PDB file of C-alpha atoms in Angstrom:
ATOM      1  CA  MET A   1      -0.039   0.073   0.011  1.00 35.00           C
ATOM      2  CA  GLU A   2       1.225   3.520  -0.772  1.00 41.00           C
ATOM      3  CA  SER A   3       2.298   5.619   2.109  1.00 42.00           C
ATOM      4  CA  VAL A   4       0.040   8.421   3.272  1.00 43.00           C
ATOM      5  CA  ARG A   5       1.329  11.705   2.037  1.00 49.00           C
ATOM      6  CA  ALA A   6       1.595  14.828   4.234  1.00 48.00           C
ATOM      7  CA  LEU A   7      -1.168  17.289   3.977  1.00 42.00           C
ATOM      8  CA  PRO A   8      -0.423  20.027   1.585  1.00 43.00           C
ATOM      9  CA  LYS A   9       0.232  23.494   3.146  1.00 40.00           C
ATOM     10  CA  ALA A  10      -2.653  24.914   1.141  1.00 37.00           C
ATOM     11  CA  CYS A  11      -5.115  22.798   2.955  1.00 37.00           C
ATOM     12  CA  LEU A  12      -5.880  25.363   5.652  1.00 35.00           C
ATOM     13  CA  VAL A  13      -7.112  27.937   3.062  1.00 34.00           C
ATOM     14  CA  ARG A  14      -9.247  25.704   0.972  1.00 55.00           C
ATOM     15  CA  ASN A  15     -12.479  24.325   1.971  1.00 59.00           C
ATOM     16  CA  SER A  16     -10.854  22.110   4.700  1.00 62.00           C
ATOM     17  CA  PHE A  17     -10.520  25.477   6.727  1.00 70.00           C
ATOM     18  CA  CYS A  18     -13.277  24.088   8.627  1.00 81.00           C
ATOM     19  CA  PHE A  19     -10.971  21.506  10.306  1.00 88.00           C
ATOM     20  CA  SER A  20      -8.279  22.123  12.738  1.00 88.00           C
ATOM     21  CA  LYS A  21      -4.835  20.899  11.982  1.00 88.00           C
ATOM     22  CA  GLY A  22      -5.259  18.000  14.487  1.00 90.00           C
ATOM     23  CA  SER A  23      -8.515  16.969  13.051  1.00 91.00           C
ATOM     24  CA  LEU A  24      -6.904  17.056   9.456  1.00 90.00           C
ATOM     25  CA  GLU A  25      -4.208  14.853  10.718  1.00 91.00           C
ATOM     26  CA  LYS A  26      -6.891  12.424  11.989  1.00 93.00           C
ATOM     27  CA  LEU A  27      -8.558  12.323   8.679  1.00 93.00           C
ATOM     28  CA  LYS A  28      -5.340  11.812   6.911  1.00 91.00           C
ATOM     29  CA  GLN A  29      -4.759   8.555   8.824  1.00 93.00           C
ATOM     30  CA  ILE A  30      -7.811   6.965   7.270  1.00 95.00           C
ATOM     31  CA  MET A  31      -7.120   8.208   3.610  1.00 95.00           C
ATOM     32  CA  HIS A  32      -6.236   5.731   0.905  1.00 95.00           C
ATOM     33  CA  PRO A  33      -4.117   7.613  -1.832  1.00 95.00           C
ATOM     34  CA  HIS A  34      -4.968   6.955  -5.482  1.00 96.00           C
ATOM     35  CA  LYS A  35      -3.494   8.615  -8.601  1.00 96.00           C
ATOM     36  CA  PHE A  36      -5.815   9.579 -11.501  1.00 97.00           C
ATOM     37  CA  ASN A  37      -4.913  10.750 -15.022  1.00 97.00           C
ATOM     38  CA  SER A  38      -6.686  13.746 -16.541  1.00 95.00           C
ATOM     39  CA  ASP A  39     -10.228  13.479 -17.861  1.00 94.00           C
ATOM     40  CA  ILE A  40     -11.136  10.570 -15.617  1.00 96.00           C
ATOM     41  CA  ALA A  41     -14.470  10.168 -13.670  1.00 96.00           C
ATOM     42  CA  ILE A  42     -14.109   9.843  -9.969  1.00 96.00           C
ATOM     43  CA  PHE A  43     -17.768   9.239  -9.730  1.00 95.00           C
ATOM     44  CA  HIS A  44     -20.815   9.753 -11.781  1.00 93.00           C
ATOM     45  CA  GLU A  45     -24.179  11.067 -11.044  1.00 92.00           C
ATOM     46  CA  GLY A  46     -26.319   8.173  -9.578  1.00 91.00           C
ATOM     47  CA  ASP A  47     -23.317   6.167  -8.135  1.00 92.00           C
ATOM     48  CA  VAL A  48     -23.448   5.218  -4.533  1.00 91.00           C
ATOM     49  CA  ALA A  49     -22.102   8.033  -2.303  1.00 92.00           C
ATOM     50  CA  ASP A  50     -20.008   6.221   0.264  1.00 92.00           C
ATOM     51  CA  LYS A  51     -16.708   7.981   0.122  1.00 94.00           C
ATOM     52  CA  LEU A  52     -15.197  11.450   0.503  1.00 95.00           C
ATOM     53  CA  PHE A  53     -12.199  12.702  -1.479  1.00 96.00           C
ATOM     54  CA  PHE A  54      -9.186  14.892  -0.409  1.00 95.00           C
ATOM     55  CA  LEU A  55      -7.236  16.458  -3.202  1.00 94.00           C
ATOM     56  CA  TYR A  56      -3.483  16.345  -2.615  1.00 93.00           C
ATOM     57  CA  SER A  57      -2.648  17.635  -6.032  1.00 93.00           C
ATOM     58  CA  GLY A  58      -4.375  18.558  -9.301  1.00 94.00           C
ATOM     59  CA  ARG A  59      -7.888  19.840 -10.184  1.00 94.00           C
ATOM     60  CA  VAL A  60     -11.330  18.228 -10.134  1.00 95.00           C
ATOM     61  CA  LYS A  61     -14.551  19.747 -11.701  1.00 93.00           C
ATOM     62  CA  VAL A  62     -17.954  18.744 -10.415  1.00 92.00           C
ATOM     63  CA  THR A  63     -20.631  18.876 -13.139  1.00 90.00           C
ATOM     64  CA  LYS A  64     -24.387  18.472 -13.503  1.00 86.00           C
ATOM     65  CA  PHE A  65     -26.278  17.641 -16.726  1.00 81.00           C
ATOM     66  CA  SER A  66     -29.634  18.971 -17.625  1.00 75.00           C
ATOM     67  CA  GLU A  67     -32.381  16.918 -19.199  1.00 74.00           C
ATOM     68  CA  GLU A  68     -31.442  18.517 -22.427  1.00 73.00           C
ATOM     69  CA  GLY A  69     -27.766  17.116 -21.934  1.00 72.00           C
ATOM     70  CA  LYS A  70     -26.276  20.531 -21.208  1.00 76.00           C
ATOM     71  CA  GLU A  71     -23.331  20.442 -18.743  1.00 79.00           C
ATOM     72  CA  TYR A  72     -23.098  22.910 -15.919  1.00 82.00           C
ATOM     73  CA  ILE A  73     -19.791  23.136 -14.052  1.00 86.00           C
ATOM     74  CA  MET A  74     -20.901  23.368 -10.300  1.00 84.00           C
ATOM     75  CA  SER A  75     -17.501  23.598  -8.615  1.00 86.00           C
ATOM     76  CA  LEU A  76     -13.766  23.405  -9.401  1.00 89.00           C
ATOM     77  CA  TYR A  77     -11.706  21.791  -6.618  1.00 91.00           C
ATOM     78  CA  HIS A  78      -8.007  22.346  -5.974  1.00 89.00           C
ATOM     79  CA  GLU A  79      -5.199  21.101  -3.943  1.00 89.00           C
ATOM     80  CA  GLY A  80      -6.301  21.056  -0.217  1.00 89.00           C
ATOM     81  CA  ASP A  81     -10.073  20.631  -0.953  1.00 91.00           C
ATOM     82  CA  LEU A  82     -12.210  17.940   0.617  1.00 92.00           C
ATOM     83  CA  PHE A  83     -15.237  17.043  -1.504  1.00 93.00           C
ATOM     84  CA  GLY A  84     -17.927  14.282  -1.967  1.00 91.00           C
ATOM     85  CA  GLN A  85     -21.257  13.566  -0.721  1.00 85.00           C
ATOM     86  CA  LEU A  86     -22.416  11.642   2.397  1.00 80.00           C
ATOM     87  CA  GLU A  87     -25.996  11.348   3.630  1.00 75.00           C
ATOM     88  CA  PRO A  88     -27.756   9.534   6.330  1.00 69.00           C
ATOM     89  CA  PHE A  89     -30.043   7.670   3.911  1.00 69.00           C
ATOM     90  CA  GLU A  90     -29.627   4.015   2.862  1.00 71.00           C
ATOM     91  CA  GLU A  91     -27.475   3.744  -0.206  1.00 78.00           C
ATOM     92  CA  PRO A  92     -27.348   7.539  -1.022  1.00 85.00           C
ATOM     93  CA  LYS A  93     -26.621   8.545  -4.635  1.00 90.00           C
ATOM     94  CA  HIS A  94     -24.248  11.166  -6.020  1.00 90.00           C
ATOM     95  CA  GLN A  95     -26.119  14.147  -7.436  1.00 88.00           C
ATOM     96  CA  PHE A  96     -23.238  15.264  -9.516  1.00 90.00           C
ATOM     97  CA  THR A  97     -20.359  13.883 -11.661  1.00 94.00           C
ATOM     98  CA  ALA A  98     -16.620  14.502 -10.658  1.00 96.00           C
ATOM     99  CA  LEU A  99     -14.008  14.613 -13.437  1.00 96.00           C
ATOM    100  CA  THR A 100     -10.245  15.200 -13.256  1.00 97.00           C
ATOM    101  CA  VAL A 101      -9.143  18.241 -15.134  1.00 94.00           C
ATOM    102  CA  GLU A 102      -5.529  17.188 -14.887  1.00 94.00           C
ATOM    103  CA  LYS A 103      -3.468  14.481 -13.384  1.00 96.00           C
ATOM    104  CA  CYS A 104      -4.430  14.166  -9.699  1.00 96.00           C
ATOM    105  CA  GLU A 105      -3.498  12.578  -6.477  1.00 96.00           C
ATOM    106  CA  ILE A 106      -6.565  11.981  -4.163  1.00 96.00           C
ATOM    107  CA  GLY A 107      -6.894  10.537  -0.763  1.00 96.00           C
ATOM    108  CA  ILE A 108     -10.108   8.534  -0.554  1.00 96.00           C
ATOM    109  CA  ILE A 109     -12.004   8.251   2.726  1.00 96.00           C
ATOM    110  CA  GLN A 110     -14.399   5.210   3.134  1.00 95.00           C
ATOM    111  CA  LYS A 111     -17.715   6.148   5.025  1.00 92.00           C
ATOM    112  CA  ASN A 112     -17.470   3.434   7.432  1.00 92.00           C
ATOM    113  CA  ASP A 113     -13.920   4.485   8.509  1.00 95.00           C
ATOM    114  CA  LEU A 114     -15.133   8.022   8.718  1.00 94.00           C
ATOM    115  CA  GLU A 115     -18.159   7.164  10.976  1.00 93.00           C
ATOM    116  CA  ILE A 116     -15.835   5.370  13.467  1.00 94.00           C
ATOM    117  CA  LEU A 117     -13.553   8.442  13.669  1.00 95.00           C
ATOM    118  CA  LEU A 118     -16.605  10.750  14.149  1.00 94.00           C
ATOM    119  CA  TRP A 119     -17.694   8.404  17.037  1.00 94.00           C
ATOM    120  CA  GLN A 120     -14.376   8.673  18.724  1.00 95.00           C
ATOM    121  CA  TYR A 121     -13.675  12.398  18.375  1.00 94.00           C
ATOM    122  CA  GLY A 122     -16.453  14.919  19.298  1.00 93.00           C
ATOM    123  CA  GLU A 123     -14.476  17.950  18.129  1.00 93.00           C
ATOM    124  CA  LEU A 124     -13.965  16.382  14.718  1.00 93.00           C
ATOM    125  CA  SER A 125     -17.627  15.600  14.542  1.00 93.00           C
ATOM    126  CA  ILE A 126     -18.606  19.260  15.181  1.00 93.00           C
ATOM    127  CA  GLU A 127     -16.033  20.433  12.591  1.00 92.00           C
ATOM    128  CA  PHE A 128     -17.362  17.837  10.051  1.00 92.00           C
ATOM    129  CA  MET A 129     -20.959  19.272  10.569  1.00 90.00           C
ATOM    130  CA  ASN A 130     -19.499  22.806   9.846  1.00 89.00           C
ATOM    131  CA  TRP A 131     -17.841  21.457   6.622  1.00 90.00           C
ATOM    132  CA  MET A 132     -21.136  19.849   5.541  1.00 88.00           C
ATOM    133  CA  GLY A 133     -22.974  23.141   6.115  1.00 87.00           C
ATOM    134  CA  TYR A 134     -20.448  25.111   4.304  1.00 86.00           C
ATOM    135  CA  MET A 135     -20.512  22.739   1.180  1.00 85.00           C
ATOM    136  CA  GLN A 136     -24.261  23.041   1.225  1.00 84.00           C
ATOM    137  CA  ARG A 137     -24.127  26.888   1.215  1.00 84.00           C
ATOM    138  CA  LEU A 138     -21.433  26.694  -1.395  1.00 82.00           C
ATOM    139  CA  THR A 139     -23.782  24.664  -3.754  1.00 80.00           C
ATOM    140  CA  GLN A 140     -26.821  26.988  -2.953  1.00 82.00           C
ATOM    141  CA  THR A 141     -24.925  30.188  -3.956  1.00 80.00           C
ATOM    142  CA  ARG A 142     -24.017  28.663  -7.198  1.00 78.00           C
ATOM    143  CA  MET A 143     -27.609  27.566  -7.889  1.00 77.00           C
ATOM    144  CA  ARG A 144     -28.755  31.032  -6.861  1.00 78.00           C
ATOM    145  CA  ASP A 145     -26.384  32.586  -9.443  1.00 75.00           C
ATOM    146  CA  LEU A 146     -27.780  30.463 -12.130  1.00 73.00           C
ATOM    147  CA  MET A 147     -31.399  30.595 -11.422  1.00 74.00           C
ATOM    148  CA  MET A 148     -32.014  34.231 -10.081  1.00 74.00           C
ATOM    149  CA  TYR A 149     -29.768  36.761 -11.813  1.00 75.00           C
ATOM    150  CA  GLY A 150     -29.859  35.756 -15.494  1.00 81.00           C
ATOM    151  CA  LYS A 151     -27.037  34.758 -17.830  1.00 85.00           C
ATOM    152  CA  GLN A 152     -25.273  38.218 -17.413  1.00 88.00           C
ATOM    153  CA  GLY A 153     -25.539  38.079 -13.624  1.00 87.00           C
ATOM    154  CA  ALA A 154     -24.249  34.609 -13.527  1.00 88.00           C
ATOM    155  CA  LEU A 155     -21.335  35.583 -15.730  1.00 92.00           C
ATOM    156  CA  CYS A 156     -20.452  38.628 -13.435  1.00 92.00           C
ATOM    157  CA  SER A 157     -20.624  36.343 -10.395  1.00 90.00           C
ATOM    158  CA  THR A 158     -18.452  33.703 -12.147  1.00 91.00           C
ATOM    159  CA  LEU A 159     -15.802  36.401 -12.880  1.00 94.00           C
ATOM    160  CA  ILE A 160     -15.917  37.523  -9.267  1.00 92.00           C
ATOM    161  CA  ARG A 161     -15.548  34.038  -8.004  1.00 90.00           C
ATOM    162  CA  LEU A 162     -12.575  33.474 -10.487  1.00 91.00           C
ATOM    163  CA  SER A 163     -10.941  36.634  -9.194  1.00 90.00           C
ATOM    164  CA  ASN A 164     -11.209  35.385  -5.488  1.00 88.00           C
ATOM    165  CA  SER A 165      -9.706  32.055  -6.531  1.00 87.00           C
ATOM    166  CA  TYR A 166      -7.105  33.125  -9.078  1.00 89.00           C
ATOM    167  CA  GLY A 167      -6.938  36.890  -8.793  1.00 88.00           C
ATOM    168  CA  LEU A 168      -3.671  38.830  -8.912  1.00 88.00           C
ATOM    169  CA  VAL A 169      -3.555  42.661  -8.468  1.00 89.00           C
ATOM    170  CA  ASP A 170      -1.447  44.267 -11.211  1.00 85.00           C
ATOM    171  CA  ASN A 171      -1.224  47.822 -12.610  1.00 85.00           C
ATOM    172  CA  ASN A 172      -4.436  47.140 -14.968  1.00 85.00           C
ATOM    173  CA  GLY A 173      -6.641  45.736 -12.251  1.00 88.00           C
ATOM    174  CA  LEU A 174      -7.498  42.205 -10.919  1.00 91.00           C
ATOM    175  CA  HIS A 175      -5.793  39.697 -13.311  1.00 92.00           C
ATOM    176  CA  ILE A 176      -7.215  36.075 -13.397  1.00 92.00           C
ATOM    177  CA  SER A 177      -4.447  33.990 -13.905  1.00 90.00           C
ATOM    178  CA  LEU A 178      -6.570  30.871 -14.840  1.00 88.00           C
ATOM    179  CA  LYS A 179      -7.107  30.545 -18.679  1.00 87.00           C
ATOM    180  CA  LEU A 180     -10.579  29.593 -19.678  1.00 87.00           C
ATOM    181  CA  THR A 181     -12.138  29.354 -23.081  1.00 89.00           C
ATOM    182  CA  ASN A 182     -15.450  31.086 -23.725  1.00 90.00           C
ATOM    183  CA  THR A 183     -16.855  27.597 -24.020  1.00 89.00           C
ATOM    184  CA  GLU A 184     -15.674  26.708 -20.669  1.00 88.00           C
ATOM    185  CA  LEU A 185     -17.038  29.902 -19.219  1.00 90.00           C
ATOM    186  CA  GLY A 186     -20.290  28.992 -20.716  1.00 89.00           C
ATOM    187  CA  ASP A 187     -20.419  25.634 -18.978  1.00 87.00           C
ATOM    188  CA  TYR A 188     -20.164  27.558 -15.606  1.00 86.00           C
ATOM    189  CA  ILE A 189     -23.325  29.561 -16.461  1.00 85.00           C
ATOM    190  CA  GLY A 190     -25.135  27.137 -18.751  1.00 80.00           C
ATOM    191  CA  CYS A 191     -25.161  29.147 -21.952  1.00 84.00           C
ATOM    192  CA  ALA A 192     -23.541  29.009 -25.354  1.00 85.00           C
ATOM    193  CA  ARG A 193     -20.120  30.300 -26.338  1.00 88.00           C
ATOM    194  CA  GLU A 194     -21.666  32.780 -28.719  1.00 92.00           C
ATOM    195  CA  SER A 195     -23.577  34.324 -25.663  1.00 91.00           C
ATOM    196  CA  VAL A 196     -20.454  34.557 -23.653  1.00 92.00           C
ATOM    197  CA  ASN A 197     -18.716  36.283 -26.457  1.00 93.00           C
ATOM    198  CA  ARG A 198     -21.436  38.948 -26.688  1.00 94.00           C
ATOM    199  CA  MET A 199     -21.513  39.543 -22.943  1.00 94.00           C
ATOM    200  CA  LEU A 200     -17.660  39.790 -22.717  1.00 94.00           C
ATOM    201  CA  SER A 201     -17.716  42.206 -25.544  1.00 94.00           C
ATOM    202  CA  GLU A 202     -20.244  44.476 -23.789  1.00 94.00           C
ATOM    203  CA  LEU A 203     -18.046  44.349 -20.584  1.00 95.00           C
ATOM    204  CA  LYS A 204     -14.941  45.354 -22.658  1.00 94.00           C
ATOM    205  CA  LYS A 205     -16.900  48.228 -24.230  1.00 94.00           C
ATOM    206  CA  ALA A 206     -17.837  49.390 -20.804  1.00 94.00           C
ATOM    207  CA  ASP A 207     -14.230  49.141 -19.781  1.00 94.00           C
ATOM    208  CA  VAL A 208     -15.198  46.772 -16.952  1.00 95.00           C
ATOM    209  CA  ILE A 209     -12.713  44.041 -18.213  1.00 94.00           C
ATOM    210  CA  SER A 210      -9.917  43.547 -20.644  1.00 93.00           C
ATOM    211  CA  VAL A 211      -8.775  40.240 -22.264  1.00 91.00           C
ATOM    212  CA  ARG A 212      -5.235  39.507 -23.291  1.00 87.00           C
ATOM    213  CA  ASP A 213      -3.581  36.203 -24.283  1.00 84.00           C
ATOM    214  CA  GLY A 214      -6.700  34.213 -23.117  1.00 83.00           C
ATOM    215  CA  THR A 215      -6.721  35.726 -19.554  1.00 90.00           C
ATOM    216  CA  ILE A 216      -9.152  38.274 -18.127  1.00 94.00           C
ATOM    217  CA  THR A 217      -8.334  41.307 -16.045  1.00 94.00           C
ATOM    218  CA  ILE A 218     -11.195  42.995 -14.073  1.00 95.00           C
ATOM    219  CA  LYS A 219     -10.740  46.698 -14.152  1.00 95.00           C
ATOM    220  CA  ASN A 220     -13.976  47.629 -12.352  1.00 94.00           C
ATOM    221  CA  LEU A 221     -15.060  45.088  -9.752  1.00 93.00           C
ATOM    222  CA  ASP A 222     -17.820  47.211  -8.263  1.00 93.00           C
ATOM    223  CA  TYR A 223     -19.672  47.211 -11.668  1.00 93.00           C
ATOM    224  CA  LEU A 224     -19.700  43.409 -11.733  1.00 92.00           C
ATOM    225  CA  LYS A 225     -20.878  43.266  -8.232  1.00 91.00           C
ATOM    226  CA  ASN A 226     -23.913  45.693  -8.981  1.00 90.00           C
ATOM    227  CA  LEU A 227     -24.890  43.622 -12.046  1.00 86.00           C
ATOM    228  CA  CYS A 228     -25.092  40.376 -10.119  1.00 85.00           C
ATOM    229  CA  ARG A 229     -26.523  42.024  -6.932  1.00 84.00           C
ATOM    230  CA  CYS A 230     -23.537  40.858  -4.963  1.00 83.00           C
ATOM    231  CA  GLU A 231     -24.484  39.828  -1.290  1.00 82.00           C
ATOM    232  CA  GLN A 232     -20.872  40.276  -0.125  1.00 83.00           C
ATOM    233  CA  CYS A 233     -20.498  36.668   0.802  1.00 80.00           C
ATOM    234  CA  PRO A 234     -17.132  35.634   2.564  1.00 78.00           C
ATOM    235  CA  LYS A 235     -14.479  34.742   0.079  1.00 78.00           C
ATOM    236  CA  GLU A 236     -14.533  31.299   1.404  1.00 76.00           C
ATOM    237  CA  LEU A 237     -18.069  30.960  -0.155  1.00 78.00           C
ATOM    238  CA  CYS A 238     -17.451  33.367  -3.231  1.00 83.00           C
ATOM    239  CA  ARG A 239     -15.001  30.876  -5.009  1.00 83.00           C
ATOM    240  CA  ILE A 240     -15.178  28.872  -8.218  1.00 80.00           C
TER     241      ILE A 240
END
């Protein structure tokens, strides 16, 4: 069996911030490390949800397909993220599909092992409840963006989330270091590439953003916040 890796330094600033260092070390002891190539399904919608996944390295996207077959990217997980779905029901099913974006190393936590650990350590149980509440809110805010504020509002919200996850301040504004095609941006908000092209062009004409070498720089963050009726969520929630 592969030896368990040390937790990455980034883990305390990703969604596992809900856990203390001691609790993360306890979780590490029951993780089984596995390596995945890019574009591999970790789980599919409808699979039995009996595991959690800790991302040591790489990126994973979680998607949902509509009845028409349209893909929506619900979340993008990075090094230090804990993700997955556990429910108290008999044979719970995954509501989403998780795919590797690049080569990944993932620690897999079995439900039975986790339940024993939670029974043994009360502090960890409370922190795990906090993590589950956080993940629920994260999903709710993404659904809110898609359903309540239209395509333009959802695009503005996505750009803000990208800036919180990948933003670097430079002389021109808030530079998003992650390169995404307009098709990929469309997958985040559930619309066609042509619609994304049009909306980005409008934002460029208004001098809200600039685009160079496939990356976006936000020049007027407040303008985006007004369009999507920003609720000033904590950055831990306002992430891609």
